[in-house]
């Protein structure tokens, strides 16, 4: 026999997801479940009733953002200009870095709670390789640039901790793209 979800339970679930999404964006995926419960104004047992593990909560909280990243990568692959496709992907990664630390950890890092996105990470890696290969073949990047070089750029962006994040991160991206650019 199936039970219909009570309205207050459905509300609590949506509220927990919204609070977790904001918390993960600002502070990363290591935020304790009890802190998410506190910020949601609920007991930790209520959070665990809806999301038995941190990975369950991470998967739901970041699902929309990950779907948007998938769409961004599809758009980059469809972009006819190889440089615009690759540089736009790097710039987009930086924008996500500014807005959502948890998303960065889920798609780029190896945080255990982000296991639900392993297939997305593999697909993003495959697509990035395509973008780099296409840009190199078109002469849009230096001939010696590899996908690993671009990953180093993304790692620099991911780990960057400036005092004025937006301005400094945009400057870092400009410098990295200049280093990759072909003649």
XYZ file of N, CA and C in Angstrom, residues 8-92:
255
model
N 3.069 18.806 4.837
C 4.171 19.349 5.626
C 5.475 18.592 5.358
N 5.374 17.305 5.109
C 6.575 16.523 4.792
C 7.140 16.942 3.439
N 6.264 17.146 2.469
C 6.711 17.603 1.144
C 7.351 18.985 1.249
N 6.742 19.849 2.049
C 7.304 21.189 2.268
C 8.687 21.085 2.924
N 8.802 20.253 3.955
C 10.093 20.088 4.634
C 11.161 19.606 3.663
N 10.813 18.661 2.808
C 11.779 18.133 1.848
C 12.260 19.240 0.911
N 11.324 20.004 0.348
C 11.705 21.112 -0.539
C 12.562 22.131 0.201
N 12.210 22.415 1.439
C 12.954 23.396 2.240
C 14.379 22.890 2.533
N 14.503 21.631 2.891
C 15.825 21.054 3.155
C 16.693 21.152 1.906
N 16.128 20.813 0.761
C 16.886 20.870 -0.498
C 17.334 22.302 -0.780
N 16.449 23.269 -0.604
C 16.801 24.671 -0.868
C 17.901 25.140 0.080
N 17.782 24.801 1.347
C 18.800 25.199 2.332
C 20.129 24.514 2.007
N 20.079 23.227 1.698
C 21.306 22.485 1.374
C 21.961 23.042 0.118
N 21.158 23.347 -0.893
C 21.712 23.889 -2.147
C 22.484 25.177 -1.859
N 21.891 26.066 -1.083
C 22.559 27.331 -0.753
C 23.800 27.088 0.109
N 23.696 26.187 1.061
C 24.835 25.905 1.950
C 25.986 25.266 1.181
N 25.678 24.299 0.336
C 26.723 23.644 -0.457
C 27.375 24.633 -1.417
N 26.572 25.535 -1.977
C 27.112 26.525 -2.907
C 28.134 27.416 -2.213
N 27.829 27.834 -1.018
C 28.707 28.762 -0.320
C 29.848 28.121 0.435
N 29.615 26.913 0.957
C 30.598 26.337 1.865
C 31.113 24.963 1.458
N 30.595 24.409 0.385
C 31.073 23.113 -0.065
C 30.273 21.961 0.512
N 30.644 20.778 0.100
C 29.873 19.579 0.417
C 30.170 18.991 1.790
N 31.141 19.520 2.507
C 31.500 18.965 3.816
C 30.663 19.512 4.967
N 29.750 20.396 4.693
C 28.912 20.965 5.747
C 28.136 19.842 6.438
N 28.207 19.742 7.760
C 27.523 18.652 8.472
C 26.007 18.689 8.277
N 25.420 17.517 8.253
C 23.964 17.407 8.108
C 23.256 18.138 9.255
N 23.820 18.084 10.452
C 23.180 18.772 11.587
C 23.146 20.280 11.363
N 24.161 20.826 10.647
C 24.170 22.262 10.347
C 23.099 22.599 9.319
N 22.919 21.728 8.351
C 21.843 21.942 7.373
C 20.491 21.894 8.082
N 20.331 20.944 8.996
C 19.088 20.852 9.774
C 18.875 22.131 10.583
N 19.931 22.608 11.223
C 19.813 23.840 12.026
C 19.381 25.014 11.154
N 20.024 25.169 9.994
C 19.682 26.280 9.103
C 18.260 26.156 8.555
N 17.805 24.925 8.413
C 16.441 24.702 7.916
C 15.409 24.854 9.030
N 15.885 24.940 10.265
C 14.965 25.048 11.398
C 14.252 23.736 11.684
N 14.936 22.631 11.384
C 14.356 21.303 11.570
C 15.317 20.451 12.391
N 14.810 19.358 12.883
C 15.658 18.419 13.596
C 16.481 17.598 12.614
N 17.637 17.152 13.066
C 18.494 16.352 12.203
C 17.798 15.048 11.809
N 16.942 14.518 12.672
C 16.204 13.290 12.343
C 15.265 13.536 11.157
N 14.692 14.712 11.076
C 13.812 15.042 9.946
C 14.617 15.068 8.650
N 15.800 15.662 8.698
C 16.651 15.691 7.511
C 17.014 14.265 7.104
N 17.403 13.445 8.069
C 17.792 12.067 7.756
C 16.605 11.204 7.313
N 15.422 11.536 7.744
C 14.235 10.803 7.286
C 14.028 11.021 5.785
N 14.286 12.238 5.338
C 14.151 12.550 3.907
C 15.378 12.123 3.115
N 16.549 12.267 3.723
C 17.823 11.993 3.053
C 18.699 11.192 4.008
N 18.632 9.866 3.930
C 19.356 9.025 4.876
C 20.872 9.257 4.887
N 21.435 9.651 3.756
C 22.881 9.899 3.709
C 23.151 11.269 3.098
N 24.349 11.763 3.346
C 24.781 13.025 2.745
C 24.739 12.912 1.223
N 25.160 11.766 0.697
C 25.162 11.565 -0.756
C 23.758 11.700 -1.336
N 22.752 11.223 -0.615
C 21.368 11.364 -1.084
C 20.988 12.841 -1.188
N 21.346 13.606 -0.171
C 21.028 15.030 -0.162
C 21.812 15.780 -1.234
N 23.081 15.474 -1.375
C 23.907 16.121 -2.398
C 23.321 15.859 -3.784
N 22.954 14.619 -4.044
C 22.426 14.254 -5.368
C 21.180 15.061 -5.715
N 20.283 15.212 -4.765
C 19.052 15.956 -5.025
C 19.325 17.457 -5.083
N 20.144 17.950 -4.165
C 20.402 19.393 -4.092
C 21.120 19.915 -5.333
N 21.981 19.100 -5.930
C 22.769 19.571 -7.064
C 22.247 19.102 -8.422
N 21.202 18.310 -8.436
C 20.705 17.722 -9.689
C 20.405 18.774 -10.755
N 19.728 19.847 -10.393
C 19.404 20.890 -11.379
C 20.659 21.566 -11.915
N 21.603 21.840 -11.034
C 22.846 22.496 -11.455
C 23.656 21.599 -12.387
N 23.701 20.322 -12.064
C 24.438 19.378 -12.908
C 23.773 19.281 -14.278
N 22.454 19.270 -14.294
C 21.726 19.250 -15.578
C 22.050 20.497 -16.393
N 22.162 21.644 -15.734
C 22.521 22.883 -16.443
C 23.940 22.789 -17.001
N 24.856 22.168 -16.259
C 26.223 21.975 -16.760
C 26.233 21.061 -17.978
N 25.400 20.029 -17.946
C 25.284 19.148 -19.116
C 24.830 19.943 -20.326
N 23.831 20.789 -20.134
C 23.318 21.610 -21.236
C 24.382 22.578 -21.740
N 25.150 23.168 -20.819
C 26.235 24.078 -21.211
C 27.269 23.355 -22.067
N 27.606 22.134 -21.676
C 28.607 21.388 -22.434
C 28.061 20.988 -23.805
N 26.794 20.615 -23.869
C 26.198 20.309 -25.182
C 26.238 21.540 -26.079
N 25.950 22.702 -25.511
C 26.001 23.947 -26.287
C 27.427 24.226 -26.758
N 28.408 23.960 -25.908
C 29.813 24.166 -26.304
C 30.187 23.224 -27.444
N 29.744 21.994 -27.368
C 30.036 21.038 -28.431
C 29.356 21.440 -29.742
N 28.225 22.122 -29.644
C 27.500 22.572 -30.835
C 28.032 23.889 -31.394
N 28.842 24.598 -30.606
C 29.404 25.887 -31.037
C 30.351 25.638 -32.213
N 30.126 26.306 -33.346
C 30.979 26.054 -34.509
C 32.409 26.597 -34.375
N 32.615 27.621 -33.580
C 33.950 28.200 -33.416
C 34.682 27.460 -32.295
N 35.750 26.726 -32.611
C 36.440 25.918 -31.600
C 36.998 26.724 -30.426
N 37.550 27.919 -30.702
C 38.079 28.741 -29.608
C 36.951 29.239 -28.719
N 35.893 29.714 -29.312
C 34.765 30.205 -28.518
C 34.191 29.071 -27.665
N 34.136 27.859 -28.232
C 33.611 26.708 -27.487
C 34.489 26.397 -26.277
N 35.798 26.321 -26.484
C 36.705 25.974 -25.385
C 36.827 27.107 -24.371
N 37.047 28.306 -24.853
C 37.211 29.426 -23.910
C 35.908 29.693 -23.152
N 34.780 29.523 -23.828
C 33.497 29.688 -23.146
C 33.294 28.642 -22.059
N 33.772 27.441 -22.310
C 33.675 26.384 -21.302
C 34.533 26.725 -20.092
N 35.738 27.214 -20.329
C 36.620 27.591 -19.221
C 36.011 28.764 -18.445
N 35.509 29.752 -19.160
C 34.874 30.904 -18.484
C 33.618 30.465 -17.713
N 32.845 29.572 -18.304
C 31.657 29.060 -17.624
C 32.018 28.317 -16.352
